[in-house]
PDB file of C-alpha atoms in Angstrom:
ATOM      1  CA  GLU B1211     -50.404  53.295  36.364  1.00 79.00           C
ATOM      2  CA  ASP B1212     -47.430  52.317  34.222  1.00 83.00           C
ATOM      3  CA  LYS B1213     -44.657  50.679  36.212  1.00 89.00           C
ATOM      4  CA  VAL B1214     -41.059  49.570  35.603  1.00 94.00           C
ATOM      5  CA  VAL B1215     -39.330  47.382  38.207  1.00 95.00           C
ATOM      6  CA  GLN B1216     -35.639  46.574  38.227  1.00 96.00           C
ATOM      7  CA  SER B1217     -33.823  43.881  40.123  1.00 96.00           C
ATOM      8  CA  PRO B1218     -31.617  43.485  41.955  1.00 96.00           C
ATOM      9  CA  LEU B1219     -31.402  46.972  43.445  1.00 94.00           C
ATOM     10  CA  SER B1220     -27.694  46.546  43.999  1.00 96.00           C
ATOM     11  CA  LEU B1221     -25.039  44.051  43.098  1.00 96.00           C
ATOM     12  CA  VAL B1222     -21.364  43.599  43.936  1.00 97.00           C
ATOM     13  CA  VAL B1223     -19.227  41.433  41.660  1.00 97.00           C
ATOM     14  CA  HIS B1224     -15.558  40.826  40.987  1.00 97.00           C
ATOM     15  CA  GLU B1225     -13.793  41.868  37.813  1.00 97.00           C
ATOM     16  CA  GLY B1226     -14.236  39.250  35.138  1.00 97.00           C
ATOM     17  CA  ASP B1227     -17.653  38.093  36.358  1.00 97.00           C
ATOM     18  CA  THR B1228     -20.721  38.097  34.113  1.00 97.00           C
ATOM     19  CA  VAL B1229     -23.806  39.888  35.425  1.00 98.00           C
ATOM     20  CA  THR B1230     -27.449  39.937  34.406  1.00 98.00           C
ATOM     21  CA  LEU B1231     -29.672  42.856  35.312  1.00 98.00           C
ATOM     22  CA  ASN B1232     -33.432  42.507  35.129  1.00 98.00           C
ATOM     23  CA  CYS B1233     -36.197  44.878  34.163  1.00 97.00           C
ATOM     24  CA  SER B1234     -39.887  44.052  34.161  1.00 96.00           C
ATOM     25  CA  TYR B1235     -42.649  46.371  33.084  1.00 94.00           C
ATOM     26  CA  GLU B1236     -46.385  46.809  33.279  1.00 91.00           C
ATOM     27  CA  VAL B1237     -47.599  49.441  30.878  1.00 84.00           C
ATOM     28  CA  THR B1238     -50.845  50.141  29.109  1.00 83.00           C
ATOM     29  CA  ASN B1239     -49.337  50.801  25.716  1.00 84.00           C
ATOM     30  CA  PHE B1240     -45.825  49.471  25.279  1.00 87.00           C
ATOM     31  CA  ARG B1241     -43.601  51.582  23.053  1.00 86.00           C
ATOM     32  CA  SER B1242     -39.985  50.552  23.619  1.00 90.00           C
ATOM     33  CA  LEU B1243     -37.636  49.581  26.410  1.00 92.00           C
ATOM     34  CA  LEU B1244     -34.497  51.629  26.971  1.00 93.00           C
ATOM     35  CA  TRP B1245     -31.379  51.028  29.026  1.00 95.00           C
ATOM     36  CA  TYR B1246     -29.170  53.797  30.381  1.00 94.00           C
ATOM     37  CA  LYS B1247     -25.913  53.808  32.357  1.00 96.00           C
ATOM     38  CA  GLN B1248     -25.491  56.490  35.012  1.00 94.00           C
ATOM     39  CA  GLU B1249     -21.993  56.855  36.406  1.00 91.00           C
ATOM     40  CA  LYS B1250     -21.839  60.216  38.086  1.00 80.00           C
ATOM     41  CA  LYS B1251     -24.529  62.507  36.815  1.00 78.00           C
ATOM     42  CA  ALA B1252     -25.930  62.235  33.298  1.00 87.00           C
ATOM     43  CA  PRO B1253     -27.466  58.896  32.282  1.00 91.00           C
ATOM     44  CA  THR B1254     -25.985  57.782  28.974  1.00 91.00           C
ATOM     45  CA  PHE B1255     -27.990  55.824  26.458  1.00 89.00           C
ATOM     46  CA  LEU B1256     -27.144  52.152  25.962  1.00 94.00           C
ATOM     47  CA  PHE B1257     -29.901  50.364  24.079  1.00 92.00           C
ATOM     48  CA  MET B1258     -33.424  50.769  22.798  1.00 91.00           C
ATOM     49  CA  LEU B1259     -35.437  47.572  22.278  1.00 93.00           C
ATOM     50  CA  THR B1260     -38.712  47.357  20.459  1.00 90.00           C
ATOM     51  CA  SER B1261     -38.859  43.818  19.105  1.00 88.00           C
ATOM     52  CA  SER B1262     -39.013  40.631  21.123  1.00 89.00           C
ATOM     53  CA  GLY B1263     -36.144  38.152  20.941  1.00 89.00           C
ATOM     54  CA  ILE B1264     -33.685  40.320  19.030  1.00 89.00           C
ATOM     55  CA  GLU B1265     -30.462  40.773  20.958  1.00 92.00           C
ATOM     56  CA  LYS B1266     -28.720  44.098  20.797  1.00 94.00           C
ATOM     57  CA  LYS B1267     -24.990  44.116  21.472  1.00 95.00           C
ATOM     58  CA  SER B1268     -22.362  46.717  22.140  1.00 95.00           C
ATOM     59  CA  GLY B1269     -18.992  45.314  23.114  1.00 96.00           C
ATOM     60  CA  ARG B1270     -19.387  43.358  26.333  1.00 97.00           C
ATOM     61  CA  LEU B1271     -22.940  44.579  26.862  1.00 97.00           C
ATOM     62  CA  SER B1272     -26.011  42.977  25.386  1.00 97.00           C
ATOM     63  CA  SER B1273     -29.714  43.214  25.954  1.00 97.00           C
ATOM     64  CA  ILE B1274     -32.839  41.396  24.920  1.00 96.00           C
ATOM     65  CA  LEU B1275     -36.559  41.989  25.268  1.00 95.00           C
ATOM     66  CA  ASP B1276     -39.358  39.492  25.908  1.00 94.00           C
ATOM     67  CA  LYS B1277     -42.682  41.174  25.108  1.00 88.00           C
ATOM     68  CA  LYS B1278     -44.684  38.107  26.036  1.00 91.00           C
ATOM     69  CA  GLU B1279     -43.295  37.921  29.564  1.00 90.00           C
ATOM     70  CA  LEU B1280     -42.873  41.714  29.789  1.00 92.00           C
ATOM     71  CA  PHE B1281     -39.228  41.898  30.741  1.00 94.00           C
ATOM     72  CA  SER B1282     -35.792  42.741  29.495  1.00 96.00           C
ATOM     73  CA  ILE B1283     -32.307  41.761  30.633  1.00 97.00           C
ATOM     74  CA  LEU B1284     -29.012  43.532  30.344  1.00 98.00           C
ATOM     75  CA  ASN B1285     -25.937  41.303  30.331  1.00 98.00           C
ATOM     76  CA  ILE B1286     -22.405  42.453  30.962  1.00 98.00           C
ATOM     77  CA  THR B1287     -19.645  39.926  30.386  1.00 98.00           C
ATOM     78  CA  ALA B1288     -16.066  40.091  31.682  1.00 98.00           C
ATOM     79  CA  THR B1289     -16.961  43.003  33.947  1.00 98.00           C
ATOM     80  CA  GLN B1290     -14.428  45.744  34.613  1.00 97.00           C
ATOM     81  CA  THR B1291     -14.259  48.344  37.368  1.00 97.00           C
ATOM     82  CA  GLY B1292     -15.339  50.913  34.778  1.00 96.00           C
ATOM     83  CA  ASP B1293     -18.689  49.147  34.538  1.00 97.00           C
ATOM     84  CA  SER B1294     -19.515  50.283  38.070  1.00 97.00           C
ATOM     85  CA  ALA B1295     -22.577  52.493  37.720  1.00 97.00           C
ATOM     86  CA  VAL B1296     -26.319  52.636  38.179  1.00 96.00           C
ATOM     87  CA  TYR B1297     -28.102  50.961  35.293  1.00 97.00           C
ATOM     88  CA  LEU B1298     -31.522  52.388  34.525  1.00 96.00           C
ATOM     89  CA  CYS B1299     -34.283  50.812  32.543  1.00 95.00           C
ATOM     90  CA  ALA B1300     -37.153  52.881  31.119  1.00 92.00           C
ATOM     91  CA  GLU B1301     -40.256  52.313  29.045  1.00 90.00           C
ATOM     92  CA  GLY B1302     -41.272  54.786  26.356  1.00 81.00           C
ATOM     93  CA  PRO B1303     -41.133  57.365  24.965  1.00 71.00           C
ATOM     94  CA  GLY B1304     -43.599  58.588  22.431  1.00 66.00           C
ATOM     95  CA  ASN B1305     -46.376  61.033  23.134  1.00 63.00           C
ATOM     96  CA  THR B1306     -46.016  60.282  26.818  1.00 70.00           C
ATOM     97  CA  PRO B1307     -42.780  60.458  28.776  1.00 78.00           C
ATOM     98  CA  LEU B1308     -40.297  57.819  29.813  1.00 84.00           C
ATOM     99  CA  VAL B1309     -41.168  55.758  32.881  1.00 89.00           C
ATOM    100  CA  PHE B1310     -37.999  54.768  34.736  1.00 91.00           C
ATOM    101  CA  GLY B1311     -37.252  51.955  37.122  1.00 93.00           C
ATOM    102  CA  LYS B1312     -35.300  52.764  40.282  1.00 93.00           C
ATOM    103  CA  GLY B1313     -32.102  51.372  38.852  1.00 94.00           C
ATOM    104  CA  THR B1314     -29.583  48.670  39.716  1.00 96.00           C
ATOM    105  CA  ARG B1315     -26.388  49.848  41.363  1.00 96.00           C
ATOM    106  CA  LEU B1316     -23.539  47.673  40.100  1.00 98.00           C
ATOM    107  CA  SER B1317     -20.194  47.701  41.891  1.00 97.00           C
ATOM    108  CA  VAL B1318     -17.312  45.862  40.284  1.00 98.00           C
ATOM    109  CA  ILE B1319     -14.354  45.267  42.576  1.00 97.00           C
ATOM    110  CA  ALA B1320     -10.848  44.384  41.466  1.00 93.00           C
TER     111      ALA B1320
ATOM    112  CA  LYS Y 738     -21.538  68.695  18.823  1.00 65.00           C
ATOM    113  CA  ALA Y 739     -22.009  70.156  22.299  1.00 79.00           C
ATOM    114  CA  GLY Y 740     -24.094  68.137  24.720  1.00 92.00           C
ATOM    115  CA  VAL Y 741     -26.913  69.194  26.964  1.00 95.00           C
ATOM    116  CA  THR Y 742     -25.800  71.807  29.467  1.00 96.00           C
ATOM    117  CA  GLN Y 743     -27.412  72.647  32.764  1.00 97.00           C
ATOM    118  CA  THR Y 744     -26.761  75.540  35.076  1.00 97.00           C
ATOM    119  CA  PRO Y 745     -26.067  75.877  37.851  1.00 97.00           C
ATOM    120  CA  ARG Y 746     -24.460  72.529  38.676  1.00 95.00           C
ATOM    121  CA  TYR Y 747     -24.929  72.899  42.414  1.00 96.00           C
ATOM    122  CA  LEU Y 748     -27.293  75.009  44.443  1.00 96.00           C
ATOM    123  CA  ILE Y 749     -28.058  75.401  48.138  1.00 97.00           C
ATOM    124  CA  LYS Y 750     -31.285  77.110  49.137  1.00 97.00           C
ATOM    125  CA  THR Y 751     -33.313  77.446  52.298  1.00 97.00           C
ATOM    126  CA  ARG Y 752     -36.897  76.391  52.842  1.00 97.00           C
ATOM    127  CA  GLY Y 753     -39.427  78.823  51.470  1.00 97.00           C
ATOM    128  CA  GLN Y 754     -37.143  80.257  48.811  1.00 97.00           C
ATOM    129  CA  GLN Y 755     -37.601  79.763  45.112  1.00 97.00           C
ATOM    130  CA  VAL Y 756     -35.134  78.513  42.527  1.00 98.00           C
ATOM    131  CA  THR Y 757     -34.738  78.599  38.743  1.00 98.00           C
ATOM    132  CA  LEU Y 758     -32.733  75.981  36.865  1.00 98.00           C
ATOM    133  CA  SER Y 759     -31.661  76.266  33.258  1.00 98.00           C
ATOM    134  CA  CYS Y 760     -31.159  73.722  30.495  1.00 98.00           C
ATOM    135  CA  SER Y 761     -29.694  74.242  27.030  1.00 97.00           C
ATOM    136  CA  PRO Y 762     -30.470  71.333  24.703  1.00 96.00           C
ATOM    137  CA  ILE Y 763     -28.319  69.939  21.954  1.00 94.00           C
ATOM    138  CA  SER Y 764     -28.492  72.135  18.883  1.00 93.00           C
ATOM    139  CA  GLY Y 765     -31.434  71.125  16.708  1.00 91.00           C
ATOM    140  CA  HIS Y 766     -33.288  69.334  19.507  1.00 91.00           C
ATOM    141  CA  ARG Y 767     -36.725  70.780  20.110  1.00 91.00           C
ATOM    142  CA  SER Y 768     -37.905  68.564  22.941  1.00 91.00           C
ATOM    143  CA  VAL Y 769     -36.705  69.137  26.500  1.00 94.00           C
ATOM    144  CA  SER Y 770     -37.791  66.946  29.411  1.00 93.00           C
ATOM    145  CA  TRP Y 771     -37.116  67.492  33.098  1.00 96.00           C
ATOM    146  CA  TYR Y 772     -36.691  64.786  35.736  1.00 95.00           C
ATOM    147  CA  GLN Y 773     -36.205  64.735  39.474  1.00 96.00           C
ATOM    148  CA  GLN Y 774     -33.911  62.027  40.828  1.00 93.00           C
ATOM    149  CA  THR Y 775     -33.839  61.083  44.503  1.00 91.00           C
ATOM    150  CA  PRO Y 776     -32.386  57.971  46.154  1.00 83.00           C
ATOM    151  CA  GLY Y 777     -35.803  56.802  47.318  1.00 81.00           C
ATOM    152  CA  GLN Y 778     -37.922  57.499  44.248  1.00 83.00           C
ATOM    153  CA  GLY Y 779     -35.468  57.167  41.396  1.00 85.00           C
ATOM    154  CA  LEU Y 780     -35.993  59.231  38.248  1.00 89.00           C
ATOM    155  CA  GLN Y 781     -39.389  60.858  38.127  1.00 92.00           C
ATOM    156  CA  PHE Y 782     -40.728  62.810  35.192  1.00 91.00           C
ATOM    157  CA  LEU Y 783     -41.580  66.459  35.797  1.00 95.00           C
ATOM    158  CA  PHE Y 784     -42.558  67.877  32.411  1.00 91.00           C
ATOM    159  CA  GLU Y 785     -41.711  67.963  28.741  1.00 92.00           C
ATOM    160  CA  TYR Y 786     -41.619  70.946  26.422  1.00 93.00           C
ATOM    161  CA  PHE Y 787     -41.697  70.870  22.671  1.00 91.00           C
ATOM    162  CA  SER Y 788     -41.586  74.015  20.560  1.00 91.00           C
ATOM    163  CA  GLU Y 789     -42.327  76.226  23.587  1.00 93.00           C
ATOM    164  CA  THR Y 790     -45.421  74.229  24.567  1.00 93.00           C
ATOM    165  CA  GLN Y 791     -45.744  71.921  27.535  1.00 92.00           C
ATOM    166  CA  ARG Y 792     -46.511  68.568  25.987  1.00 88.00           C
ATOM    167  CA  ASN Y 793     -46.603  66.371  29.086  1.00 87.00           C
ATOM    168  CA  LYS Y 794     -46.673  66.907  32.816  1.00 90.00           C
ATOM    169  CA  GLY Y 795     -45.791  64.535  35.618  1.00 90.00           C
ATOM    170  CA  ASN Y 796     -47.431  64.182  38.977  1.00 89.00           C
ATOM    171  CA  PHE Y 797     -45.804  67.074  40.839  1.00 94.00           C
ATOM    172  CA  PRO Y 798     -47.419  69.956  42.734  1.00 95.00           C
ATOM    173  CA  GLY Y 799     -47.989  73.326  41.116  1.00 95.00           C
ATOM    174  CA  ARG Y 800     -44.882  74.704  42.870  1.00 97.00           C
ATOM    175  CA  PHE Y 801     -42.948  73.085  40.030  1.00 97.00           C
ATOM    176  CA  SER Y 802     -43.241  74.920  36.751  1.00 96.00           C
ATOM    177  CA  GLY Y 803     -41.296  75.321  33.573  1.00 97.00           C
ATOM    178  CA  ARG Y 804     -41.078  77.032  30.262  1.00 97.00           C
ATOM    179  CA  GLN Y 805     -39.259  76.810  26.977  1.00 97.00           C
ATOM    180  CA  PHE Y 806     -37.954  79.650  24.881  1.00 96.00           C
ATOM    181  CA  SER Y 807     -37.906  80.042  21.130  1.00 95.00           C
ATOM    182  CA  ASN Y 808     -34.275  78.853  21.007  1.00 93.00           C
ATOM    183  CA  SER Y 809     -35.385  75.622  22.783  1.00 94.00           C
ATOM    184  CA  ARG Y 810     -33.614  76.528  26.007  1.00 97.00           C
ATOM    185  CA  SER Y 811     -35.742  75.611  28.986  1.00 97.00           C
ATOM    186  CA  GLU Y 812     -36.047  76.711  32.571  1.00 98.00           C
ATOM    187  CA  MET Y 813     -37.762  75.094  35.499  1.00 98.00           C
ATOM    188  CA  ASN Y 814     -38.819  76.931  38.606  1.00 98.00           C
ATOM    189  CA  VAL Y 815     -39.605  75.604  42.055  1.00 97.00           C
ATOM    190  CA  SER Y 816     -41.310  77.990  44.441  1.00 96.00           C
ATOM    191  CA  THR Y 817     -41.678  77.745  48.216  1.00 97.00           C
ATOM    192  CA  LEU Y 818     -38.933  75.162  48.493  1.00 97.00           C
ATOM    193  CA  GLU Y 819     -39.354  72.228  50.869  1.00 97.00           C
ATOM    194  CA  LEU Y 820     -36.697  69.939  52.320  1.00 96.00           C
ATOM    195  CA  GLY Y 821     -38.051  67.119  50.163  1.00 95.00           C
ATOM    196  CA  ASP Y 822     -37.204  69.049  47.016  1.00 97.00           C
ATOM    197  CA  SER Y 823     -33.527  68.267  47.575  1.00 97.00           C
ATOM    198  CA  ALA Y 824     -32.607  66.178  44.567  1.00 96.00           C
ATOM    199  CA  LEU Y 825     -30.672  65.943  41.348  1.00 96.00           C
ATOM    200  CA  TYR Y 826     -32.633  67.658  38.597  1.00 97.00           C
ATOM    201  CA  LEU Y 827     -31.871  66.302  35.159  1.00 96.00           C
ATOM    202  CA  CYS Y 828     -32.904  67.622  31.837  1.00 95.00           C
ATOM    203  CA  ALA Y 829     -32.857  65.648  28.617  1.00 93.00           C
ATOM    204  CA  SER Y 830     -33.215  66.756  25.040  1.00 92.00           C
ATOM    205  CA  SER Y 831     -34.234  64.852  21.961  1.00 88.00           C
ATOM    206  CA  ARG Y 832     -34.792  65.522  18.299  1.00 83.00           C
ATOM    207  CA  SER Y 833     -37.927  63.429  18.240  1.00 68.00           C
ATOM    208  CA  SER Y 834     -39.534  61.546  21.065  1.00 57.00           C
ATOM    209  CA  TYR Y 835     -36.996  58.777  21.094  1.00 67.00           C
ATOM    210  CA  GLU Y 836     -33.388  58.724  22.166  1.00 77.00           C
ATOM    211  CA  GLN Y 837     -33.006  61.277  24.926  1.00 85.00           C
ATOM    212  CA  TYR Y 838     -29.668  62.836  25.799  1.00 89.00           C
ATOM    213  CA  PHE Y 839     -29.249  63.860  29.409  1.00 92.00           C
ATOM    214  CA  GLY Y 840     -27.413  66.819  30.852  1.00 94.00           C
ATOM    215  CA  PRO Y 841     -25.135  66.563  33.902  1.00 94.00           C
ATOM    216  CA  GLY Y 842     -27.874  67.720  36.249  1.00 95.00           C
ATOM    217  CA  THR Y 843     -28.265  70.354  38.919  1.00 97.00           C
ATOM    218  CA  ARG Y 844     -27.816  69.148  42.471  1.00 96.00           C
ATOM    219  CA  LEU Y 845     -30.243  71.152  44.636  1.00 97.00           C
ATOM    220  CA  THR Y 846     -29.930  71.039  48.409  1.00 97.00           C
ATOM    221  CA  VAL Y 847     -32.647  72.630  50.504  1.00 97.00           C
ATOM    222  CA  THR Y 848     -31.763  73.355  54.141  1.00 96.00           C
TER     223      THR Y 848
END
């Protein structure tokens, strides 16, 4: 059974800190690795990674994939209270649906 | 461009009742997927519809069903509600099978 595991499950940091969120996966047929941010209801898309070692960046957020070790990390630098959210990692999609991890709840305190 | 819309946003039902949730995808998106999100299990896939056909189905009992209409709008139905069905139900639409856009969800509470 395909599996995506995220760690830590929750994290509390102070504004200005840098955080690293982890996502490991065990899947039969890897397609791509996606990161989403969920603040209140709808998860919003952050990154899709398909190639190993190529960093994707968007402002203070960046992510990289290691297909040999089967994991991805999401980095957030200079965190702000607005970064507080649940960060979801998922493998897929394609002809079969996304498989989600349980998420990392990030709380950024002023 | 309008996003994915879901109705209703909140719903309270009692055990044994049935419920129908609705999802309108982004215009031009033909794929609609449904997910159940609970604190313990995270986001779990229910089913995906593409051009009115169920393309994939998750590991949920037959009480959970869905359909898609010719305008790509989708509904999911849960019959004989159980307390454990209390969850946030999210739908997501996509043009192809890649980037999925999520709706705000329907929060279902079963008492």
